[in-house]
Structure formats: structure tokens, C-alpha cells
């Protein structure tokens, strides 16, 4: 995506590959690390500002190497402190990333695709369809831009791959992004601070289990039976509930870690006491915790949020059966930054998008 006169886009390579590329381009090998620190630790993307490089070196780097960075188009702050960033990529496509303070630590929720192919029926992003995969540089770029804008480059934070897109449907770029984020000379984000959320693309999930850098795993389950899940998550027709649970049982978890099962509660669809009991049975023997997400309703989404009593009753049934259960607070709903509400309006809008736009006044 870099201009033709820039043979290298710095943000698309891991450091070891950058070192090799620098040598090939005639720069000293250690310069790659120097620039890496500027870009990831200090948020500097212009070679001009890299003051420990000589002027001629800055010039020739600027002529050869791009540092492609998403642009902040819009930044909205919710009453609860959540901030949603609308970012524009090099080709003009737009994505959203969200900063969620105090959860208990600071968290960045980032996207892995423009849109999503999974078409879960309660998710607004699913209505966009898949427009394209993000590159590793664009995935990491969201973290760079948010951390820079919020003055958090030197701070510790968590990353959840729970923005737009299905991370395991963009496997290679997502994993490369995790390696770049992990680099000790850059942001040094430990994989323990990263959570990858997936709808359950089985072959990719098996592959994830063999990765040297392994994030925490969250599975978007949403129903204990194939009948209901098949309605909500089209992919379930390919990889069903029991296959996913079996894969989770085999997943090589680190000591003391557990798989999070996300469960969007939809009134009258998957929120009955019987659903809760079935879920409790299903997860017996899986090192798990359950995260209940009461639906964030939106125009164009054909479901409703259950009452707080229903949510509590569901949670209680799981807790009574010794499952760890939490109810996800919906952060940033007033700016449409909550789960399943990330959507970017293109020039051609679907009816659901138009409705959502009207209702939320964007
Ligand atoms: N594609 C991945 C990553 C997205 S994570 C996945 O599905 O896991 C976003 C989480 O928010 C998922 O658990 C998703 O099911 C949930 N979600 C989607 N739409 C929602 C909505 N309208 N209300 C609440 N949660 C929603």
C-alpha cells in the first residue's frame, strides 16, 4: 500500500524481518531497532523527528521506508469514559477501535477486519459483510494510534480482539500483529494481556493451540444447543457446539488459565432457566468462565435485551452449579461503541445501517 517509491512499509514487518530488509536496502542492521523504538515506544512516525539519526540518514529513510498509520477521523467519548475512534486506513476504508478505561485495567478493543463475514444475526458489524482483511500493520496501528492519542504508550494495557471482524478468519495477519505487539523493543504487550475472541473457526482454533505466542481465548458461544446456535451464528452449521467444546477441552491452556465463553443474552431466545442449566452441563469439565452479555439492541437487529431479573436468574443458575460467571457491563452504548455495535457507514448503506444511523444521530 506504500507509494511505489517506498519499497518497504515499516509497520508490516516483524523486527527480525525489518533488520534483514534494512540490510538489503543498504542501511545498517541496528537502524531497524532504532526506528522500531521510535515508532512503537514513542509513537513517532516521521523520520524527520527521529533525532538520534543523522540528517542524511533521515532523508534516505524517508525516501525508502513508509510508516503507514491509520488517521483518526473522529473521536467520541461516552459518559462512562469509553472512547470510540473512527480510523481511516491508507485505502480510505474505515474501521473502529475502542478504548475502555478501568476494566479493571485499561483496555483497547481493536478490529481485525473491515466488516465481518460471519453474519451473526444480532451483530451490527455482521450486517456490513466482509470488506477486507486488515494487515498486521493496521491491527497494530490501531493500538499505536490509540495509545499515542491517550498518552498511554508507556503504560500497561490490555488488548481484546473484539472489534470488527473475526480474528481467526484473518489468521496470519492477526498472529503477526500479536508478534509485533509482543516485541520487547516495541510495545512489549505480553500475550497474557491479549484476548482473542472467536466464533469458533475450528481449523484455525486448532492451529492457534500450537502457536508460540498464545493469547487468552474467548469463544462466542451464545447458545448451548445447535438448534438455537445455528439460528444465531451461521458458522455453527459447519462447526457445531459439541465440536467446539471438544476442541476447547483439547486446547493447551496454560496453568490456571481458563477459556472465556461469551454468551449474548437475547430475550426469549437463549435466556431461559433451561438454557442456563444446559449451558452449565455443557461446560462441565471445561476450564471455563462465562461472560454474559445482555444484548446491545439496535435498529435492524431482530432481538431484544432481556430484563435485569432474567440476566440475574441466568447468572445465578450457572453460579449455583459452580461456574464462574460475570455479566459484561455495556460500555459506551451512548456512542454505539459497545459489543456488536461497531459499524462503519459506507457510501451505500444497507437498510439496517440507515436505521441505525438515524436512531443514533450519526
Ligand atoms: N468475531 C469475534 C470477535 C467479535 S467480539 C467473535 O464473534 O467472538 C464481539 C463480541 O460481542 C462477540 O462475543 C459478539 O458475539 C458480541 N456481540 C455481537 N453483537 C452484539 C450485540 N448486539 N450485543 C451484545 N454483544 C454482541
Short mmCIF file of C-alpha atoms and ligand atoms in Angstrom, two decimals:
data_model
loop_
_atom_site.label_atom_id
_atom_site.label_comp_id
_atom_site.label_asym_id
_atom_site.label_seq_id
_atom_site.Cartn_x
_atom_site.Cartn_y
_atom_site.Cartn_z
CA UNK A 1 0.00 0.00 0.00
CA UNK A 2 3.01 2.27 0.30
CA UNK A 3 3.84 4.56 -2.61
CA UNK A 4 5.86 2.78 -5.29
CA UNK A 5 8.97 4.77 -4.35
CA UNK A 6 8.79 3.32 -0.80
CA UNK A 7 9.81 -0.31 -1.22
CA UNK A 8 9.27 -1.03 2.46
CA UNK A 9 6.35 -0.38 4.81
CA UNK A 10 7.93 -0.47 8.24
CA UNK A 11 4.76 -1.40 10.12
CA UNK A 12 4.12 -4.56 8.13
CA UNK A 13 7.20 -6.49 9.25
CA UNK A 14 8.35 -8.11 12.45
CA UNK A 15 11.62 -6.76 13.78
CA UNK A 16 13.80 -9.65 12.59
CA UNK A 17 12.46 -9.22 9.05
CA UNK A 18 12.94 -5.47 9.29
CA UNK A 19 16.56 -5.99 10.18
CA UNK A 20 17.06 -8.15 7.11
CA UNK A 21 15.15 -5.68 4.93
CA UNK A 22 17.24 -2.77 6.19
CA UNK A 23 20.45 -4.58 5.31
CA UNK A 24 19.10 -5.31 1.84
CA UNK A 25 18.26 -1.66 1.35
CA UNK A 26 21.78 -0.66 2.37
CA UNK A 27 21.05 0.55 5.92
CA UNK A 28 22.91 -0.75 8.92
CA UNK A 29 21.11 -3.59 10.63
CA UNK A 30 20.80 -1.90 14.04
CA UNK A 31 18.98 1.05 12.49
CA UNK A 32 15.88 -1.13 12.23
CA UNK A 33 15.76 -1.47 16.00
CA UNK A 34 16.36 2.22 16.48
CA UNK A 35 13.44 3.12 14.24
CA UNK A 36 11.33 0.37 15.83
CA UNK A 37 11.69 2.06 19.20
CA UNK A 38 10.71 5.43 17.78
CA UNK A 39 7.62 4.06 16.10
CA UNK A 40 6.31 1.78 18.84
CA UNK A 41 7.60 3.28 22.06
CA UNK A 42 7.38 6.97 21.26
CA UNK A 43 4.67 6.99 18.64
CA UNK A 44 6.86 8.88 16.18
CA UNK A 45 6.12 8.12 12.54
CA UNK A 46 8.06 10.83 10.76
CA UNK A 47 11.75 10.15 10.18
CA UNK A 48 12.32 13.87 10.43
CA UNK A 49 11.59 13.71 14.15
CA UNK A 50 13.96 10.78 14.85
CA UNK A 51 16.62 12.98 16.36
CA UNK A 52 19.28 10.35 17.02
CA UNK A 53 19.62 9.65 13.30
CA UNK A 54 21.80 11.88 11.13
CA UNK A 55 20.06 14.24 8.74
CA UNK A 56 21.20 12.37 5.61
CA UNK A 57 20.05 9.06 7.11
CA UNK A 58 16.65 10.53 7.98
CA UNK A 59 16.33 11.74 4.40
CA UNK A 60 17.19 8.45 2.80
CA UNK A 61 14.95 6.51 5.19
CA UNK A 62 12.07 8.86 4.43
CA UNK A 63 12.62 8.27 0.74
CA UNK A 64 12.68 4.49 1.07
CA UNK A 65 10.58 3.44 4.03
CA UNK A 66 6.92 4.19 4.72
CA UNK A 67 5.38 4.12 8.22
CA UNK A 68 1.74 3.74 7.28
CA UNK A 69 -0.52 4.82 10.12
CA UNK A 70 -4.32 4.99 10.40
CA UNK A 71 -5.76 8.51 10.64
CA UNK A 72 -8.19 9.46 13.38
CA UNK A 73 -11.30 10.72 11.60
CA UNK A 74 -13.50 11.02 14.64
CA UNK A 75 -13.17 10.51 18.34
CA UNK A 76 -16.22 10.18 20.59
CA UNK A 77 -16.27 10.00 24.33
CA UNK A 78 -19.02 8.21 26.21
CA UNK A 79 -20.42 9.40 29.52
CA UNK A 80 -18.71 6.36 31.11
CA UNK A 81 -15.27 7.30 29.77
CA UNK A 82 -15.22 4.83 26.89
CA UNK A 83 -13.84 6.37 23.73
CA UNK A 84 -14.56 5.23 20.22
CA UNK A 85 -12.11 6.07 17.46
CA UNK A 86 -13.13 6.07 13.82
CA UNK A 87 -9.96 5.42 11.85
CA UNK A 88 -9.23 5.75 8.17
CA UNK A 89 -6.83 3.35 6.52
CA UNK A 90 -4.48 4.02 3.63
CA UNK A 91 -7.03 2.96 1.03
CA UNK A 92 -9.78 5.11 2.53
CA UNK A 93 -11.58 2.21 4.24
CA UNK A 94 -12.71 2.92 7.78
CA UNK A 95 -12.67 0.89 10.97
CA UNK A 96 -13.44 1.45 14.61
CA UNK A 97 -11.39 0.82 17.72
CA UNK A 98 -12.47 1.45 21.30
CA UNK A 99 -10.67 2.49 24.47
CA UNK A 100 -12.32 1.09 27.59
CA UNK A 101 -10.88 2.52 30.83
CA UNK A 102 -10.78 0.67 34.17
CA UNK A 103 -11.92 -2.84 33.36
CA UNK A 104 -10.04 -3.22 35.85
CA UNK A 105 -7.08 -2.13 33.75
CA UNK A 106 -7.08 -0.09 30.58
CA UNK A 107 -8.24 -1.98 27.52
CA UNK A 108 -8.08 -1.38 23.80
CA UNK A 109 -10.68 -3.18 21.73
CA UNK A 110 -9.35 -3.48 18.19
CA UNK A 111 -10.63 -4.68 14.84
CA UNK A 112 -9.11 -7.41 12.69
CA UNK A 113 -11.18 -6.93 9.53
CA UNK A 114 -13.13 -4.21 7.76
CA UNK A 115 -16.61 -5.64 8.30
CA UNK A 116 -17.07 -9.35 9.01
CA UNK A 117 -18.13 -12.43 7.06
CA UNK A 118 -19.69 -14.29 9.98
CA UNK A 119 -23.10 -12.57 9.81
CA UNK A 120 -24.16 -13.33 13.38
CA UNK A 121 -27.77 -12.25 13.48
CA UNK A 122 -27.55 -9.95 16.49
CA UNK A 123 -24.37 -8.13 15.45
CA UNK A 124 -24.32 -4.87 13.51
CA UNK A 125 -20.83 -5.43 12.15
CA UNK A 126 -22.13 -8.67 10.64
CA UNK A 127 -24.51 -6.62 8.52
CA UNK A 128 -21.60 -4.99 6.70
CA UNK A 129 -20.32 -8.26 5.27
CA UNK A 130 -16.59 -8.70 4.85
CA UNK A 131 -14.98 -5.83 3.02
CA UNK A 132 -11.38 -6.86 3.52
CA UNK A 133 -8.87 -8.24 5.99
CA UNK A 134 -6.71 -5.84 7.94
CA UNK A 135 -2.95 -6.17 7.63
CA UNK A 136 -0.82 -6.81 10.70
CA UNK A 137 0.35 -3.20 10.46
CA UNK A 138 -3.24 -1.97 10.51
CA UNK A 139 -4.13 -4.14 13.50
CA UNK A 140 -1.11 -2.93 15.47
CA UNK A 141 -1.66 0.57 14.05
CA UNK A 142 -4.92 0.85 16.00
CA UNK A 143 -3.02 0.23 19.23
CA UNK A 144 -0.27 2.68 18.27
CA UNK A 145 -2.75 5.39 17.41
CA UNK A 146 -4.98 4.93 20.45
CA UNK A 147 -2.10 4.60 22.90
CA UNK A 148 -0.48 7.68 21.35
CA UNK A 149 -3.66 9.76 21.39
CA UNK A 150 -4.36 8.80 25.01
CA UNK A 151 -0.78 9.27 26.23
CA UNK A 152 -0.53 5.58 27.09
CA UNK A 153 2.49 4.40 25.09
CA UNK A 154 4.47 3.90 28.28
CA UNK A 155 1.57 2.43 30.26
CA UNK A 156 0.36 -1.10 30.64
CA UNK A 157 -2.85 -2.02 28.90
CA UNK A 158 -4.88 -4.99 27.73
CA UNK A 159 -5.91 -5.69 24.18
CA UNK A 160 -9.08 -7.51 23.20
CA UNK A 161 -9.54 -8.61 19.60
CA UNK A 162 -13.25 -7.94 19.90
CA UNK A 163 -13.73 -5.08 17.49
CA UNK A 164 -14.92 -5.51 13.95
CA UNK A 165 -14.14 -8.83 12.30
CA UNK A 166 -13.37 -12.43 13.12
CA UNK A 167 -9.69 -12.70 14.08
CA UNK A 168 -9.36 -16.38 13.16
CA UNK A 169 -10.73 -15.59 9.71
CA UNK A 170 -7.67 -13.35 9.25
CA UNK A 171 -5.30 -15.73 10.94
CA UNK A 172 -1.85 -14.90 9.59
CA UNK A 173 -2.10 -11.13 9.90
CA UNK A 174 -3.62 -11.40 13.37
CA UNK A 175 -0.82 -13.64 14.61
CA UNK A 176 1.82 -11.45 13.03
CA UNK A 177 0.22 -8.46 14.77
CA UNK A 178 0.50 -10.26 18.11
CA UNK A 179 4.19 -10.93 17.50
CA UNK A 180 4.84 -7.28 16.64
CA UNK A 181 2.90 -6.12 19.71
CA UNK A 182 4.88 -8.54 21.87
CA UNK A 183 8.33 -7.33 20.73
CA UNK A 184 10.42 -6.26 23.71
CA UNK A 185 11.81 -3.30 21.78
CA UNK A 186 8.33 -2.08 20.95
CA UNK A 187 5.09 -2.05 22.89
CA UNK A 188 6.09 -5.28 24.69
CA UNK A 189 2.50 -6.42 25.21
CA UNK A 190 2.57 -9.83 26.82
CA UNK A 191 0.20 -12.37 25.25
CA UNK A 192 -1.32 -12.74 28.72
CA UNK A 193 -2.69 -9.24 28.23
CA UNK A 194 -4.33 -10.10 24.92
CA UNK A 195 -7.67 -11.84 24.46
CA UNK A 196 -8.70 -13.25 21.12
CA UNK A 197 -12.43 -13.70 20.71
CA UNK A 198 -13.71 -16.10 18.08
CA UNK A 199 -16.95 -17.51 16.87
CA UNK A 200 -15.22 -20.89 16.62
CA UNK A 201 -13.47 -21.44 13.30
CA UNK A 202 -12.27 -24.89 14.24
CA UNK A 203 -9.27 -25.50 11.99
CA UNK A 204 -7.86 -22.10 12.93
CA UNK A 205 -8.58 -22.74 16.59
CA UNK A 206 -6.58 -25.98 16.45
CA UNK A 207 -3.76 -24.09 14.79
CA UNK A 208 -3.87 -21.41 17.47
CA UNK A 209 -3.24 -24.09 20.06
CA UNK A 210 0.19 -24.68 18.52
CA UNK A 211 1.34 -21.04 18.46
CA UNK A 212 4.37 -19.96 20.47
CA UNK A 213 2.66 -16.66 21.29
CA UNK A 214 -0.74 -17.58 22.58
CA UNK A 215 -3.35 -15.05 23.69
CA UNK A 216 -6.20 -15.72 26.08
CA UNK A 217 -9.10 -17.32 24.34
CA UNK A 218 -12.73 -16.27 24.32
CA UNK A 219 -15.37 -18.28 22.47
CA UNK A 220 -18.57 -16.63 21.33
CA UNK A 221 -20.94 -19.44 22.21
CA UNK A 222 -24.35 -17.77 22.71
CA UNK A 223 -26.39 -20.98 22.95
CA UNK A 224 -25.91 -24.47 24.37
CA UNK A 225 -27.64 -26.30 21.51
CA UNK A 226 -27.07 -26.50 17.77
CA UNK A 227 -30.72 -25.69 17.14
CA UNK A 228 -30.51 -22.24 18.72
CA UNK A 229 -26.87 -21.50 17.93
CA UNK A 230 -27.42 -22.45 14.30
CA UNK A 231 -30.03 -19.71 14.10
CA UNK A 232 -27.78 -17.06 15.64
CA UNK A 233 -24.37 -17.93 14.29
CA UNK A 234 -24.45 -19.22 10.69
CA UNK A 235 -20.98 -20.76 11.07
CA UNK A 236 -22.45 -23.20 13.60
CA UNK A 237 -23.86 -25.17 10.69
CA UNK A 238 -20.28 -26.02 9.80
CA UNK A 239 -18.70 -26.31 13.24
CA UNK A 240 -21.28 -27.30 15.82
CA UNK A 241 -21.45 -26.82 19.57
CA UNK A 242 -20.07 -30.21 20.60
CA UNK A 243 -17.14 -29.97 18.19
CA UNK A 244 -16.26 -26.57 19.60
CA UNK A 245 -16.48 -27.81 23.17
CA UNK A 246 -14.31 -30.83 22.33
CA UNK A 247 -11.72 -28.54 20.75
CA UNK A 248 -11.78 -26.37 23.87
CA UNK A 249 -11.17 -29.40 26.06
CA UNK A 250 -8.12 -30.25 23.95
CA UNK A 251 -6.86 -26.67 23.85
CA UNK A 252 -3.45 -26.45 25.55
CA UNK A 253 -4.23 -23.94 28.28
CA UNK A 254 -1.56 -22.54 30.49
CA UNK A 255 -1.75 -23.38 34.13
CA UNK A 256 -4.52 -21.52 35.93
CA UNK A 257 -5.91 -20.03 32.75
CA UNK A 258 -9.40 -20.61 31.51
CA UNK A 259 -11.39 -20.16 28.34
CA UNK A 260 -14.00 -17.43 28.43
CA UNK A 261 -17.36 -18.31 26.92
CA UNK A 262 -19.22 -15.25 25.75
CA UNK A 263 -22.95 -15.54 25.74
CA UNK A 264 -25.10 -12.76 24.34
CA UNK A 265 -28.46 -12.92 26.11
CA UNK A 266 -31.42 -12.41 23.79
CA UNK A 267 -34.90 -12.11 25.32
CA UNK A 268 -36.95 -15.26 24.76
CA UNK A 269 -34.31 -16.87 22.54
CA UNK A 270 -31.48 -18.23 24.70
CA UNK A 271 -32.17 -16.81 28.18
CA UNK A 272 -34.41 -19.44 29.83
CA UNK A 273 -33.52 -21.34 33.01
CA UNK A 274 -33.35 -24.48 30.88
CA UNK A 275 -30.78 -22.81 28.60
CA UNK A 276 -28.73 -21.90 31.66
CA UNK A 277 -28.87 -25.46 33.02
CA UNK A 278 -27.94 -26.89 29.62
CA UNK A 279 -25.03 -24.46 29.39
CA UNK A 280 -23.86 -25.46 32.87
CA UNK A 281 -23.90 -29.13 31.85
CA UNK A 282 -22.15 -28.43 28.56
CA UNK A 283 -19.27 -26.61 30.26
CA UNK A 284 -18.74 -29.18 32.98
CA UNK A 285 -15.18 -30.37 32.71
CA UNK A 286 -14.07 -27.41 30.59
CA UNK A 287 -11.68 -24.96 32.26
CA UNK A 288 -14.01 -22.08 31.67
CA UNK A 289 -15.67 -18.92 32.80
CA UNK A 290 -18.84 -17.49 31.37
CA UNK A 291 -19.24 -13.88 30.35
CA UNK A 292 -22.88 -12.96 29.87
CA UNK A 293 -23.51 -10.03 27.52
CA UNK A 294 -27.06 -8.70 27.63
CA UNK A 295 -27.85 -7.75 24.04
CA UNK A 296 -26.99 -4.26 22.97
CA UNK A 297 -30.10 -3.67 20.96
CA UNK A 298 -30.00 -1.67 17.76
CA UNK A 299 -32.40 -0.85 14.98
CA UNK A 300 -32.20 -3.58 12.37
CA UNK A 301 -31.32 -6.22 14.98
CA UNK A 302 -34.33 -8.52 15.36
CA UNK A 303 -33.86 -9.25 19.08
CA UNK A 304 -34.40 -7.65 22.43
CA UNK A 305 -32.40 -7.33 25.58
CA UNK A 306 -33.69 -9.44 28.48
CA UNK A 307 -34.67 -7.78 31.75
CA UNK A 308 -32.10 -7.47 34.51
CA UNK A 309 -34.03 -10.08 36.50
CA UNK A 310 -33.71 -12.58 33.66
CA UNK A 311 -30.00 -11.87 33.39
CA UNK A 312 -29.54 -12.33 37.15
CA UNK A 313 -31.53 -15.55 37.17
CA UNK A 314 -29.43 -16.94 34.30
CA UNK A 315 -26.20 -15.99 36.05
CA UNK A 316 -27.40 -17.46 39.34
CA UNK A 317 -28.16 -20.85 37.80
CA UNK A 318 -24.60 -21.03 36.48
CA UNK A 319 -23.11 -19.85 39.76
CA UNK A 320 -25.16 -22.42 41.70
CA UNK A 321 -23.51 -25.07 39.55
CA UNK A 322 -20.05 -23.76 40.42
CA UNK A 323 -19.35 -21.93 37.20
CA UNK A 324 -17.56 -18.61 37.30
CA UNK A 325 -19.86 -16.12 35.71
CA UNK A 326 -19.71 -12.40 35.05
CA UNK A 327 -22.08 -10.02 33.35
CA UNK A 328 -20.39 -7.71 30.92
CA UNK A 329 -21.17 -4.09 31.52
CA UNK A 330 -22.04 -2.44 28.28
CA UNK A 331 -19.60 0.37 27.97
CA UNK A 332 -20.08 3.21 25.55
CA UNK A 333 -23.57 2.32 24.43
CA UNK A 334 -24.44 6.01 24.10
CA UNK A 335 -21.79 6.37 21.38
CA UNK A 336 -22.51 2.99 19.81
CA UNK A 337 -19.15 1.63 20.93
CA UNK A 338 -20.50 -1.41 22.77
CA UNK A 339 -20.19 -5.05 21.67
CA UNK A 340 -21.72 -5.70 18.31
CA UNK A 341 -22.37 -2.02 17.66
CA UNK A 342 -19.29 -1.25 15.61
CA UNK A 343 -20.31 -0.44 12.10
CA UNK A 344 -18.96 1.96 9.55
CA UNK A 345 -21.33 3.54 7.12
CA UNK A 346 -20.12 3.29 3.58
CA UNK A 347 -21.46 5.29 0.67
CA UNK A 348 -24.03 2.56 0.05
CA UNK A 349 -25.96 1.84 3.21
CA UNK A 350 -27.99 -1.21 3.99
CA UNK A 351 -31.46 -0.54 5.42
CA UNK A 352 -30.21 -1.61 8.85
CA UNK A 353 -27.33 0.81 8.66
CA UNK A 354 -29.60 3.65 7.65
CA UNK A 355 -31.90 2.90 10.56
CA UNK A 356 -29.01 2.68 12.98
CA UNK A 357 -27.65 5.96 11.70
CA UNK A 358 -30.98 7.69 12.17
CA UNK A 359 -31.52 6.30 15.62
CA UNK A 360 -28.08 7.22 16.86
CA UNK A 361 -27.93 10.54 15.11
CA UNK A 362 -24.68 9.98 13.24
N1 LIG B 1 -15.88 -12.21 15.72
C1 LIG B 1 -15.37 -12.38 17.06
C2 LIG B 1 -14.90 -11.08 17.62
C3 LIG B 1 -16.01 -10.07 17.92
S1 LIG B 1 -16.11 -9.97 19.62
C4 LIG B 1 -16.41 -13.06 17.91
O1 LIG B 1 -17.54 -13.21 17.47
O2 LIG B 1 -16.09 -13.51 19.01
C5 LIG B 1 -17.57 -9.16 19.87
C6 LIG B 1 -18.42 -9.86 20.92
O3 LIG B 1 -19.62 -9.10 21.03
C7 LIG B 1 -18.82 -11.25 20.48
O4 LIG B 1 -18.94 -12.13 21.56
C8 LIG B 1 -20.16 -10.98 19.87
O5 LIG B 1 -20.95 -12.12 19.81
C9 LIG B 1 -20.73 -9.93 20.79
N2 LIG B 1 -21.82 -9.17 20.21
C10 LIG B 1 -22.08 -9.00 18.90
N3 LIG B 1 -23.19 -8.26 18.73
C11 LIG B 1 -23.64 -7.96 19.96
C12 LIG B 1 -24.74 -7.20 20.45
N4 LIG B 1 -25.60 -6.60 19.62
N5 LIG B 1 -24.90 -7.09 21.78
C13 LIG B 1 -24.01 -7.65 22.62
N6 LIG B 1 -22.95 -8.37 22.21
C14 LIG B 1 -22.76 -8.53 20.89
#
